[in-house]
Short mmCIF file of C-alpha atoms in Angstrom, two decimals:
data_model
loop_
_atom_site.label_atom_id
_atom_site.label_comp_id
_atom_site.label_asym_id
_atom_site.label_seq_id
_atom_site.Cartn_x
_atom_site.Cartn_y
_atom_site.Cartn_z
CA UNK A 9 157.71 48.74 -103.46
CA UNK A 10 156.05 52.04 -102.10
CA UNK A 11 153.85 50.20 -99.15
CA UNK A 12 157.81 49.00 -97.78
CA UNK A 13 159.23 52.60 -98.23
CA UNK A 14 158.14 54.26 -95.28
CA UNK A 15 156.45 56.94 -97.55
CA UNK A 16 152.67 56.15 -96.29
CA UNK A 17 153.62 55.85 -93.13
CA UNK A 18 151.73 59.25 -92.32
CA UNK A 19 148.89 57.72 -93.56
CA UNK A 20 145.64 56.41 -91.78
CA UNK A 21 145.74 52.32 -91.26
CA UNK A 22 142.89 51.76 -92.90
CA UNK A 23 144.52 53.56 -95.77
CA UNK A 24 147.85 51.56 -95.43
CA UNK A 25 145.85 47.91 -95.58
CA UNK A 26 143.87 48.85 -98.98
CA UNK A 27 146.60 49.26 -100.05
CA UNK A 28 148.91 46.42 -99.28
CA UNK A 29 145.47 44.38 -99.86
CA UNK A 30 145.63 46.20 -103.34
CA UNK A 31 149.13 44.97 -103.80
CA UNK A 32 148.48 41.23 -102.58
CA UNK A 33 145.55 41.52 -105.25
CA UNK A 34 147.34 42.47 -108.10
CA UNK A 35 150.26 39.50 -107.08
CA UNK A 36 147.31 36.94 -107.17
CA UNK A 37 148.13 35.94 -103.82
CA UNK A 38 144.51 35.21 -102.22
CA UNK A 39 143.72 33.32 -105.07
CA UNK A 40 146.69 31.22 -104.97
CA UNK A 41 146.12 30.66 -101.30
CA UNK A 42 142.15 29.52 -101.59
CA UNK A 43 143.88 26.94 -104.34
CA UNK A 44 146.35 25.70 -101.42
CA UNK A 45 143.35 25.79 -99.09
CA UNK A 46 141.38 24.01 -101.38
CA UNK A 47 143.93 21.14 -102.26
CA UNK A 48 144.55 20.78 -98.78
CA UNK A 49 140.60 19.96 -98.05
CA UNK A 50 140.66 17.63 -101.20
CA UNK A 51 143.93 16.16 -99.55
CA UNK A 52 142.78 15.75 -96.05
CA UNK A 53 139.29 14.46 -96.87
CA UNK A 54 141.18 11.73 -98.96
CA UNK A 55 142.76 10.64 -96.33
CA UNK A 56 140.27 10.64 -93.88
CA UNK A 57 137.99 7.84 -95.78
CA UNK A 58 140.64 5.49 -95.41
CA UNK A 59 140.41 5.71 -91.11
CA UNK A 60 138.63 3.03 -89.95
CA UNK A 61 137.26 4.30 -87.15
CA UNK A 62 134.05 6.17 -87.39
CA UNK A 63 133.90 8.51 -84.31
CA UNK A 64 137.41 9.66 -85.53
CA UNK A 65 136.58 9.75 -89.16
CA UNK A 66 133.75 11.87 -87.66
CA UNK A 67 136.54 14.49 -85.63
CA UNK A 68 138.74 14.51 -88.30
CA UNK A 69 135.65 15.64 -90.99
CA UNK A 70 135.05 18.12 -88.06
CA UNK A 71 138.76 19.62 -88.30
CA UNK A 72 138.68 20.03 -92.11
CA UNK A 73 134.77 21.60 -91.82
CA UNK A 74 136.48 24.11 -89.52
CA UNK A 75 139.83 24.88 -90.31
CA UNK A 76 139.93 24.49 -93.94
CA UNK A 77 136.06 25.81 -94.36
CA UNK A 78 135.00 27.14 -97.82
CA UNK A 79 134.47 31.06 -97.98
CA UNK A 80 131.12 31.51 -97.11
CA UNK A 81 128.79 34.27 -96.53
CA UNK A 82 127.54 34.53 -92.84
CA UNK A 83 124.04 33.32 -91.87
CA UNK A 84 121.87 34.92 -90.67
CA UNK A 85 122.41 34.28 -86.87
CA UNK A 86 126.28 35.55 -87.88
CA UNK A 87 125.04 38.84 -88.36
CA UNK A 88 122.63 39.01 -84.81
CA UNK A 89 124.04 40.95 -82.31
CA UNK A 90 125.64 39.61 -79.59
CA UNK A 91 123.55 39.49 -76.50
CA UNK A 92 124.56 40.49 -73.06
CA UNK A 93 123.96 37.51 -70.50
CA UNK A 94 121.89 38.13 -67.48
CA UNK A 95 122.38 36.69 -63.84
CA UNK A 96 119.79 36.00 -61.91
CA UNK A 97 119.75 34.91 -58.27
CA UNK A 98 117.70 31.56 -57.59
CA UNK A 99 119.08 30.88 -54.20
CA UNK A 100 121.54 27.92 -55.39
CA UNK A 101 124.14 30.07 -56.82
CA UNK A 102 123.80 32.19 -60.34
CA UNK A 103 122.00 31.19 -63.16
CA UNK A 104 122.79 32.44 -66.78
CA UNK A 105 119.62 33.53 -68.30
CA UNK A 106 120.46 34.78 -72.01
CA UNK A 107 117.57 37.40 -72.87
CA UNK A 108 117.12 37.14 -77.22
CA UNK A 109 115.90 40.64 -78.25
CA UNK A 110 114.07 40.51 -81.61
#
């Protein structure tokens, strides 16, 4: 395989990722790993109907929402910038006053 040969080594890292990404493509391997991801979710959420428990029904629906979450494009808030907190002085110790710019 040329990406393991040290040939490309020269070349930029952005370069060197296309191309392994390019590789992993052409092997299938992201698709085979949103199946896995996806029979994992179907898996897990199986198992958590059967818990008894609500509030941990409720965390373990939480897990699988976050760790195995479906490819998504962002939101909208995703793609605000981050804002810089401010810290104001009111005379009891600082206060963390986030400033939204629009």
């Amino acid at each position: 395989m040329d990406v393991l040969s040290g040939e490309f080594d020269d070349e930029p890292e952005f370069d060197r990722v296309q191309r392994i990404r390019r590789v992993f493509e052409d092997c299938g391997v992201f698709s085979k790993a949103e199946t896995l991801v996806e029979r994992s979710r179907e898996r897990a959420e199986a198992l958590i109907e059967e818990v008894d428990d609500n509030r941990i029904r409720d965390l373990l629906r939480f897990f699988v929402e976050t760790v195995l979450a479906e490819d998504t494009p962002p939101t909208a808030a995703e793609h605000l910038d981050p804002v810089e907190p401010t810290f104001v002085n009111l005379g009891a110790g600082p206060v963390t006053v986030v400033l939204q710019t629009n």
